[in-house]
Amino acid sequence: MTRPDPLAYLTTELDTLRQQGLHRSLRILEARQQATTQFDGRTVVNLSSNNYLGLTTHPRLIERAIDAIKEFGVGSGSVRTIAGTMAIHMELERRLAAFKHTEAVVVFQSGFAANAGTVSAILNKEDVIISDELNHASIIDGCRLSRAQIKVFPHKDVDAARKILSELPAGQRKLLITDGVFSMDGDLGPLPGLCEAAEEFGAIMMVDDAHASGVFGKNGRGTVDHFNMHGRVDIQVGTLSKAMGALGGYVAGSKDLIDFLYHRARPFLFSTSHPPSVAATCIAALDVLEQEPQIIERLWENTRFFKKGLETLGFNTGISESPITPVIAGEGSRAMKLSDRLFEEGVFAQGIAFPTVAKDKARVRTIVTAAHTREELQFALDKFKVVGTELGLI
Ligand SMILES: Cc1ncc(COP(=O)(O)O)c(C=O)c1O
């Protein structure tokens, strides 16, 4: 007797996605993650990575990773709380704490784990979270896992956040949380206003600086440094997966916050720690940030050049303030067409549609890096001009 497939409903859902034109196959990277590379058999200028500083292929990082593998092996073999805390994990945490000017840091396996693991550990169902409507999925999942009440405020609306805070009882435990850089629009969270509100109403202040780490602030310390909010943000999350070129996330804050997370953050307790090579790579990335700040300057020069180029061509680039520049195309199918045609022309800029962004704000998202040459960026602009004209976007 053939057994009916209990997962047949997933096939039905996939068919629906296909009918809606929302089914995507993964693009396969067949070479290094770098400014010009090969995806799906085609050589393209790559405007889709988060490799802001080009560190995925930096010789110092590669060398340190190889050295660590030779010295310590390829895996940590355990979760942090049993046998998987290696000296090099502790060295990375000390280095990150010094970098962020905080008492302590805990490293997680990813930025996602850092956000979700932290919010769910420090709050429970008696508490309230006040969260920007465009905060990252890992924050949203952390909020849900905590079982706290979630109150969402309109994007970057400090007054709305204040109003929610002001209506809560004074003794209520509450967390005010924002992205430092929003990943779809590239705009900045309004840290000064939110910090002031958190202080006035006694809320815990938390910032997810995944896209700001290595990009904003002195030597890439993030938005807290950029806005000079040191000491006013209780919990800073950073990622090691984007500008730092490797993998991981971290939480920077007080000694007691970090010690508490060592005891209660579930990804820390129940998932194996990084291979030592990842920790070594991240330490090397910190060395680069401190000793080669000209890389960050190059990122910003490229960002200014490319943004200006897109704006001069007449594209709608939204409200970005960072190296993330959306090119807003309107309907989902138009954004996907823009992305597909650019790819055919030799430029990879990922299309993003509903539900990730609003239905009428589908876009391709571009991210320049420090490693792009002017020629590569000019090539991409020339192709944007061709395809944008073809699709009636400019
Ligand atoms: C705003 C934001 N926070 C957190 C993350 C998660 O970081 P990671 O890729 O290190 O898990 C991302 C990455 O997609 C992000 O964009």
mmCIF file of C-alpha atoms and ligand atoms in Angstrom:
data_model
loop_
_atom_site.group_PDB
_atom_site.id
_atom_site.type_symbol
_atom_site.label_atom_id
_atom_site.label_comp_id
_atom_site.label_asym_id
_atom_site.label_seq_id
_atom_site.Cartn_x
_atom_site.Cartn_y
_atom_site.Cartn_z
ATOM 1 C CA MET A 1 0.000 0.000 0.000
ATOM 2 C CA THR A 2 1.388 3.382 -0.915
ATOM 3 C CA ARG A 3 1.309 5.797 1.952
ATOM 4 C CA PRO A 4 -0.215 9.251 1.234
ATOM 5 C CA ASP A 5 2.531 11.879 1.468
ATOM 6 C CA PRO A 6 1.916 13.715 4.772
ATOM 7 C CA LEU A 7 3.974 16.620 3.391
ATOM 8 C CA ALA A 8 1.885 17.037 0.211
ATOM 9 C CA TYR A 9 0.552 20.369 1.522
ATOM 10 C CA LEU A 10 4.054 21.805 1.153
ATOM 11 C CA THR A 11 4.033 20.933 -2.542
ATOM 12 C CA THR A 12 0.704 22.760 -2.853
ATOM 13 C CA GLU A 13 2.172 25.816 -1.142
ATOM 14 C CA LEU A 14 5.183 25.772 -3.452
ATOM 15 C CA ASP A 15 2.851 25.591 -6.466
ATOM 16 C CA THR A 16 1.059 28.682 -5.158
ATOM 17 C CA LEU A 17 4.379 30.510 -4.860
ATOM 18 C CA ARG A 18 5.173 29.546 -8.458
ATOM 19 C CA GLN A 19 1.789 30.794 -9.666
ATOM 20 C CA GLN A 20 2.399 34.110 -7.883
ATOM 21 C CA GLY A 21 5.854 34.441 -9.464
ATOM 22 C CA LEU A 22 7.409 34.391 -5.977
ATOM 23 C CA HIS A 23 9.268 31.093 -6.178
ATOM 24 C CA ARG A 24 13.025 31.734 -6.280
ATOM 25 C CA SER A 25 15.854 29.342 -6.858
ATOM 26 C CA LEU A 26 19.087 29.960 -5.038
ATOM 27 C CA ARG A 27 21.844 31.657 -6.981
ATOM 28 C CA ILE A 28 24.973 29.546 -6.714
ATOM 29 C CA LEU A 29 28.287 31.283 -6.056
ATOM 30 C CA GLU A 30 30.957 29.323 -7.879
ATOM 31 C CA ALA A 31 33.997 31.357 -6.868
ATOM 32 C CA ARG A 32 35.079 33.605 -4.003
ATOM 33 C CA GLN A 33 32.686 36.069 -2.378
ATOM 34 C CA GLN A 34 34.157 39.212 -3.931
ATOM 35 C CA ALA A 35 33.330 42.314 -5.997
ATOM 36 C CA THR A 36 33.395 40.587 -9.389
ATOM 37 C CA THR A 37 32.714 36.887 -9.210
ATOM 38 C CA GLN A 38 30.802 34.026 -10.738
ATOM 39 C CA PHE A 39 27.196 33.071 -9.978
ATOM 40 C CA ASP A 40 25.287 30.438 -11.980
ATOM 41 C CA GLY A 41 27.973 30.269 -14.631
ATOM 42 C CA ARG A 42 28.003 34.017 -15.273
ATOM 43 C CA THR A 43 30.676 36.546 -14.319
ATOM 44 C CA VAL A 44 28.963 39.481 -12.622
ATOM 45 C CA VAL A 45 29.673 42.634 -10.670
ATOM 46 C CA ASN A 46 28.344 41.585 -7.284
ATOM 47 C CA LEU A 47 26.114 44.151 -5.550
ATOM 48 C CA SER A 48 24.364 41.641 -3.310
ATOM 49 C CA SER A 49 26.762 40.632 -0.559
ATOM 50 C CA ASN A 50 27.133 42.050 2.950
ATOM 51 C CA ASN A 51 30.887 41.789 2.561
ATOM 52 C CA TYR A 52 31.188 45.560 3.140
ATOM 53 C CA LEU A 53 34.932 45.677 3.598
ATOM 54 C CA GLY A 54 35.928 42.834 1.299
ATOM 55 C CA LEU A 55 37.260 40.903 4.312
ATOM 56 C CA THR A 56 35.956 37.486 3.159
ATOM 57 C CA THR A 57 39.124 37.195 1.089
ATOM 58 C CA HIS A 58 41.557 39.407 3.050
ATOM 59 C CA PRO A 59 44.966 37.644 3.165
ATOM 60 C CA ARG A 60 45.454 38.307 6.904
ATOM 61 C CA LEU A 61 42.114 36.731 7.772
ATOM 62 C CA ILE A 62 42.756 33.709 5.570
ATOM 63 C CA GLU A 63 46.208 33.194 7.066
ATOM 64 C CA ARG A 64 44.938 33.416 10.665
ATOM 65 C CA ALA A 65 42.109 30.976 9.919
ATOM 66 C CA ILE A 66 44.548 28.445 8.461
ATOM 67 C CA ASP A 67 46.957 28.872 11.368
ATOM 68 C CA ALA A 68 44.121 28.276 13.851
ATOM 69 C CA ILE A 69 43.000 25.125 12.060
ATOM 70 C CA LYS A 70 46.555 23.791 12.122
ATOM 71 C CA GLU A 71 46.979 24.589 15.795
ATOM 72 C CA PHE A 72 43.524 23.788 17.222
ATOM 73 C CA GLY A 73 41.722 21.623 14.640
ATOM 74 C CA VAL A 74 38.536 22.282 12.723
ATOM 75 C CA GLY A 75 35.883 22.157 15.435
ATOM 76 C CA SER A 76 35.266 23.126 19.051
ATOM 77 C CA GLY A 77 33.540 19.833 19.794
ATOM 78 C CA SER A 78 31.060 21.096 22.346
ATOM 79 C CA VAL A 79 28.715 23.842 23.439
ATOM 80 C CA ARG A 80 30.303 26.771 25.272
ATOM 81 C CA THR A 81 28.929 25.734 28.676
ATOM 82 C CA ILE A 82 30.409 22.225 28.588
ATOM 83 C CA ALA A 83 33.771 21.718 26.854
ATOM 84 C CA GLY A 84 33.484 24.133 23.913
ATOM 85 C CA THR A 85 34.896 27.373 25.349
ATOM 86 C CA MET A 86 38.378 27.633 23.892
ATOM 87 C CA ALA A 87 40.901 30.287 24.922
ATOM 88 C CA ILE A 88 40.515 31.855 21.489
ATOM 89 C CA HIS A 89 36.739 32.342 22.063
ATOM 90 C CA MET A 90 37.532 34.236 25.248
ATOM 91 C CA GLU A 91 40.212 36.287 23.468
ATOM 92 C CA LEU A 92 37.662 37.292 20.805
ATOM 93 C CA GLU A 93 35.149 38.352 23.463
ATOM 94 C CA ARG A 94 37.779 40.454 25.259
ATOM 95 C CA ARG A 95 38.833 42.077 21.983
ATOM 96 C CA LEU A 96 35.231 42.864 21.029
ATOM 97 C CA ALA A 97 34.477 44.371 24.463
ATOM 98 C CA ALA A 98 37.511 46.656 24.171
ATOM 99 C CA PHE A 99 36.467 47.559 20.619
ATOM 100 C CA LYS A 100 32.901 48.425 21.654
ATOM 101 C CA HIS A 101 33.977 50.187 24.885
ATOM 102 C CA THR A 102 31.741 47.946 26.992
ATOM 103 C CA GLU A 103 32.482 45.853 30.087
ATOM 104 C CA ALA A 104 31.931 42.534 28.371
ATOM 105 C CA VAL A 105 30.828 40.673 25.252
ATOM 106 C CA VAL A 106 29.330 37.263 24.530
ATOM 107 C CA VAL A 107 29.715 35.756 21.064
ATOM 108 C CA PHE A 108 26.904 33.716 19.501
ATOM 109 C CA GLN A 109 26.970 31.458 16.444
ATOM 110 C CA SER A 110 25.214 34.127 14.348
ATOM 111 C CA GLY A 111 23.676 37.575 14.582
ATOM 112 C CA PHE A 112 20.304 35.861 14.375
ATOM 113 C CA ALA A 113 21.110 33.744 17.435
ATOM 114 C CA ALA A 114 22.412 36.823 19.276
ATOM 115 C CA ASN A 115 19.166 38.755 18.805
ATOM 116 C CA ALA A 116 16.742 35.896 19.282
ATOM 117 C CA GLY A 117 18.726 34.372 22.149
ATOM 118 C CA THR A 118 19.115 37.615 24.045
ATOM 119 C CA VAL A 119 15.596 39.050 23.855
ATOM 120 C CA SER A 120 14.060 35.692 24.769
ATOM 121 C CA ALA A 121 16.467 35.237 27.701
ATOM 122 C CA ILE A 122 16.077 38.588 29.421
ATOM 123 C CA LEU A 123 12.284 39.005 29.197
ATOM 124 C CA ASN A 124 9.209 36.952 30.048
ATOM 125 C CA LYS A 125 5.466 37.137 29.680
ATOM 126 C CA GLU A 126 5.025 39.887 32.283
ATOM 127 C CA ASP A 127 7.193 42.278 30.243
ATOM 128 C CA VAL A 128 6.561 44.640 27.317
ATOM 129 C CA ILE A 129 8.644 45.150 24.166
ATOM 130 C CA ILE A 130 8.394 48.362 22.139
ATOM 131 C CA SER A 131 9.733 47.551 18.671
ATOM 132 C CA ASP A 132 10.167 49.411 15.347
ATOM 133 C CA GLU A 133 7.862 47.942 12.693
ATOM 134 C CA LEU A 134 10.816 47.253 10.373
ATOM 135 C CA ASN A 135 13.069 45.520 12.903
ATOM 136 C CA HIS A 136 14.865 42.404 11.686
ATOM 137 C CA ALA A 137 13.211 38.968 11.740
ATOM 138 C CA SER A 138 15.629 37.742 14.425
ATOM 139 C CA ILE A 139 14.411 40.482 16.783
ATOM 140 C CA ILE A 140 10.802 39.623 16.013
ATOM 141 C CA ASP A 141 11.445 35.934 16.687
ATOM 142 C CA GLY A 142 13.242 36.767 19.941
ATOM 143 C CA CYS A 143 10.275 38.901 20.999
ATOM 144 C CA ARG A 144 7.857 36.068 20.245
ATOM 145 C CA LEU A 145 9.972 33.498 22.075
ATOM 146 C CA SER A 146 10.092 35.705 25.170
ATOM 147 C CA ARG A 147 6.252 35.664 25.318
ATOM 148 C CA ALA A 148 6.377 39.334 26.354
ATOM 149 C CA GLN A 149 3.695 41.671 25.061
ATOM 150 C CA ILE A 150 4.885 43.257 21.791
ATOM 151 C CA LYS A 151 3.929 46.838 20.919
ATOM 152 C CA VAL A 152 5.070 47.927 17.470
ATOM 153 C CA PHE A 153 5.697 51.590 16.621
ATOM 154 C CA PRO A 154 5.720 53.046 13.071
ATOM 155 C CA HIS A 155 9.142 53.077 11.449
ATOM 156 C CA LYS A 156 11.541 55.500 13.184
ATOM 157 C CA ASP A 157 8.639 57.299 14.892
ATOM 158 C CA VAL A 158 10.173 58.392 18.209
ATOM 159 C CA ASP A 159 7.016 60.221 19.276
ATOM 160 C CA ALA A 160 4.932 57.087 18.773
ATOM 161 C CA ALA A 161 7.449 55.050 20.796
ATOM 162 C CA ARG A 162 7.324 57.689 23.555
ATOM 163 C CA LYS A 163 3.534 57.568 23.606
ATOM 164 C CA ILE A 164 3.543 53.787 24.077
ATOM 165 C CA LEU A 165 6.174 54.095 26.829
ATOM 166 C CA SER A 166 4.279 56.881 28.575
ATOM 167 C CA GLU A 167 1.109 54.782 28.789
ATOM 168 C CA LEU A 168 2.832 51.877 30.554
ATOM 169 C CA PRO A 169 2.946 51.690 34.356
ATOM 170 C CA ALA A 170 6.174 53.105 35.815
ATOM 171 C CA GLY A 171 7.102 49.753 37.393
ATOM 172 C CA GLN A 172 6.595 47.836 34.158
ATOM 173 C CA ARG A 173 9.733 46.144 32.803
ATOM 174 C CA LYS A 174 10.115 47.230 29.182
ATOM 175 C CA LEU A 175 12.549 46.927 26.294
ATOM 176 C CA LEU A 176 12.849 49.544 23.547
ATOM 177 C CA ILE A 177 14.476 47.986 20.517
ATOM 178 C CA THR A 178 15.611 49.159 17.086
ATOM 179 C CA ASP A 179 17.898 48.201 14.255
ATOM 180 C CA GLY A 180 20.933 50.514 13.985
ATOM 181 C CA VAL A 181 20.808 50.294 10.170
ATOM 182 C CA PHE A 182 17.644 48.925 8.593
ATOM 183 C CA SER A 183 18.555 46.188 6.169
ATOM 184 C CA MET A 184 16.029 46.859 3.410
ATOM 185 C CA ASP A 185 16.118 50.669 3.185
ATOM 186 C CA GLY A 186 19.595 51.358 4.534
ATOM 187 C CA ASP A 187 18.344 54.122 6.835
ATOM 188 C CA LEU A 188 19.469 54.626 10.444
ATOM 189 C CA GLY A 189 17.491 54.040 13.622
ATOM 190 C CA PRO A 190 16.846 57.325 15.483
ATOM 191 C CA LEU A 191 19.148 56.441 18.377
ATOM 192 C CA PRO A 192 19.416 59.825 20.106
ATOM 193 C CA GLY A 193 15.617 60.212 20.383
ATOM 194 C CA LEU A 194 15.060 56.589 21.380
ATOM 195 C CA CYS A 195 17.814 56.675 24.028
ATOM 196 C CA GLU A 196 16.281 59.792 25.532
ATOM 197 C CA ALA A 197 12.849 58.143 25.615
ATOM 198 C CA ALA A 198 14.268 54.950 27.147
ATOM 199 C CA GLU A 199 15.978 56.989 29.861
ATOM 200 C CA GLU A 200 12.878 59.074 30.599
ATOM 201 C CA PHE A 201 10.589 56.045 30.927
ATOM 202 C CA GLY A 202 13.059 53.597 32.475
ATOM 203 C CA ALA A 203 13.187 51.176 29.529
ATOM 204 C CA ILE A 204 16.045 48.852 28.607
ATOM 205 C CA MET A 205 17.572 50.194 25.352
ATOM 206 C CA MET A 206 18.741 47.666 22.743
ATOM 207 C CA VAL A 207 20.228 48.221 19.269
ATOM 208 C CA ASP A 208 20.908 45.655 16.553
ATOM 209 C CA ASP A 209 23.963 46.948 14.724
ATOM 210 C CA ALA A 210 24.334 44.051 12.270
ATOM 211 C CA HIS A 211 24.690 46.327 9.239
ATOM 212 C CA ALA A 212 26.528 49.068 11.148
ATOM 213 C CA SER A 213 29.360 46.905 12.488
ATOM 214 C CA GLY A 214 32.507 47.741 10.525
ATOM 215 C CA VAL A 215 30.640 50.470 8.649
ATOM 216 C CA PHE A 216 29.572 53.292 11.012
ATOM 217 C CA GLY A 217 31.467 54.975 13.841
ATOM 218 C CA LYS A 218 35.193 55.224 14.515
ATOM 219 C CA ASN A 219 36.969 52.145 13.084
ATOM 220 C CA GLY A 220 33.519 50.654 12.418
ATOM 221 C CA ARG A 221 32.341 50.574 16.046
ATOM 222 C CA GLY A 222 28.705 50.996 14.982
ATOM 223 C CA THR A 223 25.839 53.451 15.360
ATOM 224 C CA VAL A 224 26.286 53.860 19.114
ATOM 225 C CA ASP A 225 29.681 55.383 18.376
ATOM 226 C CA HIS A 226 28.385 57.215 15.280
ATOM 227 C CA PHE A 227 25.735 59.022 17.371
ATOM 228 C CA ASN A 228 28.018 59.233 20.418
ATOM 229 C CA MET A 229 25.559 57.278 22.552
ATOM 230 C CA HIS A 230 28.203 55.389 24.547
ATOM 231 C CA GLY A 231 26.828 54.347 27.946
ATOM 232 C CA ARG A 232 23.234 55.016 26.885
ATOM 233 C CA VAL A 233 22.476 51.740 25.087
ATOM 234 C CA ASP A 234 22.183 48.800 27.475
ATOM 235 C CA ILE A 235 22.449 46.047 24.878
ATOM 236 C CA GLN A 236 24.320 46.280 21.580
ATOM 237 C CA VAL A 237 24.165 43.447 19.089
ATOM 238 C CA GLY A 238 26.771 43.199 16.364
ATOM 239 C CA THR A 239 27.426 40.669 13.650
ATOM 240 C CA LEU A 240 30.641 39.004 12.578
ATOM 241 C CA SER A 241 28.977 37.688 9.404
ATOM 242 C CA LYS A 242 28.833 40.848 7.318
ATOM 243 C CA ALA A 243 31.589 43.504 7.366
ATOM 244 C CA MET A 244 33.774 41.282 9.549
ATOM 245 C CA GLY A 245 33.856 38.745 6.751
ATOM 246 C CA ALA A 246 33.281 35.526 8.708
ATOM 247 C CA LEU A 247 30.356 34.292 10.812
ATOM 248 C CA GLY A 248 28.792 35.024 14.171
ATOM 249 C CA GLY A 249 27.043 37.591 16.282
ATOM 250 C CA TYR A 250 27.739 39.177 19.613
ATOM 251 C CA VAL A 251 26.138 41.082 22.456
ATOM 252 C CA ALA A 252 28.056 43.903 24.121
ATOM 253 C CA GLY A 253 27.029 45.315 27.478
ATOM 254 C CA SER A 254 27.582 45.124 31.214
ATOM 255 C CA LYS A 255 29.416 42.241 32.926
ATOM 256 C CA ASP A 256 26.207 41.077 34.566
ATOM 257 C CA LEU A 257 24.238 41.129 31.303
ATOM 258 C CA ILE A 258 26.871 38.940 29.684
ATOM 259 C CA ASP A 259 27.160 36.621 32.684
ATOM 260 C CA PHE A 260 23.365 36.255 32.687
ATOM 261 C CA LEU A 261 23.393 35.376 28.969
ATOM 262 C CA TYR A 262 26.117 32.795 29.660
ATOM 263 C CA HIS A 263 23.566 31.157 31.984
ATOM 264 C CA ARG A 264 20.282 31.695 30.161
ATOM 265 C CA ALA A 265 20.679 32.402 26.413
ATOM 266 C CA ARG A 266 19.510 29.202 24.754
ATOM 267 C CA PRO A 267 21.686 29.299 21.589
ATOM 268 C CA PHE A 268 24.705 29.763 23.883
ATOM 269 C CA LEU A 269 23.669 26.854 26.100
ATOM 270 C CA PHE A 270 22.377 24.413 23.518
ATOM 271 C CA SER A 271 24.348 24.879 20.291
ATOM 272 C CA THR A 272 28.008 24.157 19.578
ATOM 273 C CA SER A 273 30.432 27.073 19.578
ATOM 274 C CA HIS A 274 32.365 28.380 16.588
ATOM 275 C CA PRO A 275 35.272 26.445 15.144
ATOM 276 C CA PRO A 276 38.466 28.078 16.411
ATOM 277 C CA SER A 277 39.255 29.264 12.869
ATOM 278 C CA VAL A 278 36.147 31.483 12.937
ATOM 279 C CA ALA A 279 37.236 33.107 16.202
ATOM 280 C CA ALA A 280 40.765 33.601 14.817
ATOM 281 C CA THR A 281 39.359 35.146 11.625
ATOM 282 C CA CYS A 282 37.251 37.597 13.629
ATOM 283 C CA ILE A 283 40.223 38.634 15.772
ATOM 284 C CA ALA A 284 42.163 39.278 12.550
ATOM 285 C CA ALA A 285 39.196 41.317 11.253
ATOM 286 C CA LEU A 286 39.365 43.498 14.387
ATOM 287 C CA ASP A 287 43.092 44.019 13.733
ATOM 288 C CA VAL A 288 42.254 45.149 10.200
ATOM 289 C CA LEU A 289 39.572 47.581 11.428
ATOM 290 C CA GLU A 290 42.043 49.089 13.867
ATOM 291 C CA GLN A 291 45.103 49.134 11.606
ATOM 292 C CA GLU A 292 43.618 49.706 8.143
ATOM 293 C CA PRO A 293 40.786 52.235 8.658
ATOM 294 C CA GLN A 294 41.353 53.410 5.069
ATOM 295 C CA ILE A 295 39.291 50.370 3.995
ATOM 296 C CA ILE A 296 36.245 51.887 5.709
ATOM 297 C CA GLU A 297 36.938 55.228 4.027
ATOM 298 C CA ARG A 298 37.056 53.448 0.665
ATOM 299 C CA LEU A 299 33.673 51.854 1.408
ATOM 300 C CA TRP A 300 32.203 55.307 1.984
ATOM 301 C CA GLU A 301 33.843 56.807 -1.133
ATOM 302 C CA ASN A 302 32.355 53.982 -3.190
ATOM 303 C CA THR A 303 28.995 54.431 -1.469
ATOM 304 C CA ARG A 304 28.882 58.158 -2.298
ATOM 305 C CA PHE A 305 29.954 57.542 -5.903
ATOM 306 C CA PHE A 306 27.406 54.803 -6.542
ATOM 307 C CA LYS A 307 24.471 56.518 -4.802
ATOM 308 C CA LYS A 308 25.126 59.729 -6.700
ATOM 309 C CA GLY A 309 25.329 57.754 -9.962
ATOM 310 C CA LEU A 310 21.960 56.082 -9.375
ATOM 311 C CA GLU A 311 20.330 59.361 -8.336
ATOM 312 C CA THR A 312 21.749 61.201 -11.352
ATOM 313 C CA LEU A 313 20.277 58.504 -13.590
ATOM 314 C CA GLY A 314 16.902 59.311 -12.023
ATOM 315 C CA PHE A 315 16.232 56.157 -9.964
ATOM 316 C CA ASN A 316 14.167 56.232 -6.777
ATOM 317 C CA THR A 317 16.717 55.244 -4.134
ATOM 318 C CA GLY A 318 14.523 55.858 -1.107
ATOM 319 C CA ILE A 319 15.904 57.154 2.175
ATOM 320 C CA SER A 320 19.185 55.276 2.534
ATOM 321 C CA GLU A 321 22.020 56.697 4.638
ATOM 322 C CA SER A 322 24.342 53.707 4.344
ATOM 323 C CA PRO A 323 26.064 51.511 1.707
ATOM 324 C CA ILE A 324 22.717 49.705 1.297
ATOM 325 C CA THR A 325 20.961 51.517 -1.561
ATOM 326 C CA PRO A 326 17.579 50.243 -2.734
ATOM 327 C CA VAL A 327 16.439 50.902 -6.275
ATOM 328 C CA ILE A 328 12.678 50.991 -5.863
ATOM 329 C CA ALA A 329 10.776 49.562 -8.812
ATOM 330 C CA GLY A 330 7.169 49.395 -7.524
ATOM 331 C CA GLU A 331 5.430 46.069 -8.118
ATOM 332 C CA GLY A 332 7.147 42.797 -7.245
ATOM 333 C CA SER A 333 7.225 41.488 -10.800
ATOM 334 C CA ARG A 334 8.925 44.702 -12.008
ATOM 335 C CA ALA A 335 11.653 44.449 -9.359
ATOM 336 C CA MET A 336 12.259 40.804 -10.238
ATOM 337 C CA LYS A 337 12.447 41.711 -13.929
ATOM 338 C CA LEU A 338 14.935 44.484 -13.135
ATOM 339 C CA SER A 339 17.072 42.053 -11.146
ATOM 340 C CA ASP A 340 16.901 39.329 -13.823
ATOM 341 C CA ARG A 341 17.767 41.704 -16.679
ATOM 342 C CA LEU A 342 20.668 43.211 -14.724
ATOM 343 C CA PHE A 343 21.976 39.709 -14.130
ATOM 344 C CA GLU A 344 21.851 38.962 -17.847
ATOM 345 C CA GLU A 345 23.836 42.153 -18.395
ATOM 346 C CA GLY A 346 26.470 41.126 -15.818
ATOM 347 C CA VAL A 347 25.287 42.791 -12.586
ATOM 348 C CA PHE A 348 23.936 40.889 -9.582
ATOM 349 C CA ALA A 349 21.503 42.973 -7.503
ATOM 350 C CA GLN A 350 18.940 40.881 -5.644
ATOM 351 C CA GLY A 351 15.234 41.585 -6.179
ATOM 352 C CA ILE A 352 13.191 41.918 -2.981
ATOM 353 C CA ALA A 353 9.387 41.907 -2.899
ATOM 354 C CA PHE A 354 6.419 41.486 -0.548
ATOM 355 C CA PRO A 355 6.276 40.249 2.217
ATOM 356 C CA THR A 356 9.888 41.344 2.914
ATOM 357 C CA VAL A 357 8.990 44.910 1.828
ATOM 358 C CA ALA A 358 5.653 46.681 1.191
ATOM 359 C CA LYS A 359 3.703 45.512 -1.913
ATOM 360 C CA ASP A 360 4.266 48.745 -3.878
ATOM 361 C CA LYS A 361 7.906 49.153 -2.740
ATOM 362 C CA ALA A 362 9.535 46.110 -4.335
ATOM 363 C CA ARG A 363 13.130 46.835 -5.224
ATOM 364 C CA VAL A 364 16.516 45.568 -6.062
ATOM 365 C CA ARG A 365 18.866 46.100 -3.166
ATOM 366 C CA THR A 366 22.410 47.163 -3.946
ATOM 367 C CA ILE A 367 25.303 47.007 -1.515
ATOM 368 C CA VAL A 368 28.670 48.350 -2.594
ATOM 369 C CA THR A 369 31.836 47.255 -0.839
ATOM 370 C CA ALA A 370 35.263 48.749 -0.251
ATOM 371 C CA ALA A 371 36.626 46.190 -2.705
ATOM 372 C CA HIS A 372 34.703 47.462 -5.751
ATOM 373 C CA THR A 373 36.803 49.430 -8.213
ATOM 374 C CA ARG A 374 35.483 52.576 -9.879
ATOM 375 C CA GLU A 375 35.399 50.632 -13.169
ATOM 376 C CA GLU A 376 33.189 47.940 -11.647
ATOM 377 C CA LEU A 377 30.815 50.506 -10.172
ATOM 378 C CA GLN A 378 30.693 52.491 -13.426
ATOM 379 C CA PHE A 379 29.989 49.251 -15.331
ATOM 380 C CA ALA A 380 27.077 48.559 -12.951
ATOM 381 C CA LEU A 381 25.730 52.119 -13.363
ATOM 382 C CA ASP A 382 25.904 51.789 -17.162
ATOM 383 C CA LYS A 383 23.889 48.578 -16.974
ATOM 384 C CA PHE A 384 21.355 50.150 -14.585
ATOM 385 C CA LYS A 385 20.910 52.891 -17.187
ATOM 386 C CA VAL A 386 20.279 50.385 -19.995
ATOM 387 C CA VAL A 387 17.863 48.184 -18.039
ATOM 388 C CA GLY A 388 16.165 51.054 -16.172
ATOM 389 C CA THR A 389 15.398 52.743 -19.493
ATOM 390 C CA GLU A 390 14.145 49.488 -20.966
ATOM 391 C CA LEU A 391 11.712 49.000 -18.045
ATOM 392 C CA GLY A 392 10.603 52.622 -17.982
ATOM 393 C CA LEU A 393 12.017 53.250 -14.484
ATOM 394 C CA ILE A 394 14.056 56.271 -15.567
HETATM 395 C C1 LIG B 1 19.461 43.720 10.865
HETATM 396 C C2 LIG B 1 19.990 42.334 10.947
HETATM 397 N N1 LIG B 1 20.140 41.773 12.161
HETATM 398 C C3 LIG B 1 20.636 40.523 12.307
HETATM 399 C C4 LIG B 1 20.993 39.781 11.210
HETATM 400 C C5 LIG B 1 21.503 38.381 11.408
HETATM 401 O O1 LIG B 1 22.878 38.340 11.318
HETATM 402 P P1 LIG B 1 23.627 36.975 10.931
HETATM 403 O O2 LIG B 1 23.639 36.890 9.437
HETATM 404 O O3 LIG B 1 24.966 37.117 11.556
HETATM 405 O O4 LIG B 1 22.826 35.872 11.526
HETATM 406 C C6 LIG B 1 20.883 40.317 9.939
HETATM 407 C C7 LIG B 1 21.317 39.526 8.754
HETATM 408 O O5 LIG B 1 20.581 39.184 7.883
HETATM 409 C C8 LIG B 1 20.359 41.631 9.789
HETATM 410 O O6 LIG B 1 20.189 42.167 8.584
#
